[in-house]
XYZ file of C-alpha atoms in Angstrom:
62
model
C 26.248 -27.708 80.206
C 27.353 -24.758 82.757
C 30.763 -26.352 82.108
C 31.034 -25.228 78.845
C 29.505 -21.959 79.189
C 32.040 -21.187 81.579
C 34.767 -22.061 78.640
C 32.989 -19.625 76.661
C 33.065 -16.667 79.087
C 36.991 -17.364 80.072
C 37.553 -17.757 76.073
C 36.368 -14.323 75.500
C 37.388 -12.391 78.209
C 40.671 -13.840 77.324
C 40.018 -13.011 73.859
C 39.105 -9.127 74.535
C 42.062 -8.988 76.761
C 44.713 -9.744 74.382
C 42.944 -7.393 72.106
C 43.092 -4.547 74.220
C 46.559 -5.634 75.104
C 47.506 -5.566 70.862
C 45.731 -2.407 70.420
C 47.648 -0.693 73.516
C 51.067 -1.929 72.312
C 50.170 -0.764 68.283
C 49.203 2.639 69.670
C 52.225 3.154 70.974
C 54.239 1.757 68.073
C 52.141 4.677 66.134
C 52.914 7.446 68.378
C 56.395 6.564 68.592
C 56.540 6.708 65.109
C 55.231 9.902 64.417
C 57.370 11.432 67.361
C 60.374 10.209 65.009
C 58.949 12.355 61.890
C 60.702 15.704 61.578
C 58.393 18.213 62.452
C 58.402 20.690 59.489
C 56.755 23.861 59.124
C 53.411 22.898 56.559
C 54.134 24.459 53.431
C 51.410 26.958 52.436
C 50.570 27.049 48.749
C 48.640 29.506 47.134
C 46.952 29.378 44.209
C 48.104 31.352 41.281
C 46.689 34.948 40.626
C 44.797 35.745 38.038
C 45.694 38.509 35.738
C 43.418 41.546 36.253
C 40.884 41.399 33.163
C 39.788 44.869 32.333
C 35.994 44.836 31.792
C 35.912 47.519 28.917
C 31.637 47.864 29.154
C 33.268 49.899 32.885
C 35.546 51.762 30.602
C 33.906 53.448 28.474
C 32.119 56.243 30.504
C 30.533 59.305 28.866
């Protein structure tokens, strides 16, 4: 019975280690990646102005 519980322990410590082994090596993959994208200045867009819209009740002053 302890025999096989042992299996179980070693199976997922094994398990979690390759994981975090995976996971290590794809970060890296990632951040070499993006150090490979150009780094541009971000383009700033701006929304359109509006025309000025006269408000003729302000106009029309005694």
């Amino acid at each position: 019975m302890w025999g096989w519980i042992a299996w179980i322990v070693v199976a997922l410590a094994v398990w979690v280690a390759v994981a975090a082994f995976v996971g290590v090596l794809l970060g890296r993959a990632v951040r070499r990646r993006d150090r490979q994208v150009p780094e541009d200045e971000p383009v700033r867009v701006f929304p359109p102005s509006r025309p000025s819209v006269e408000n003729p009740v302000h106009e029309q002053r005694p």
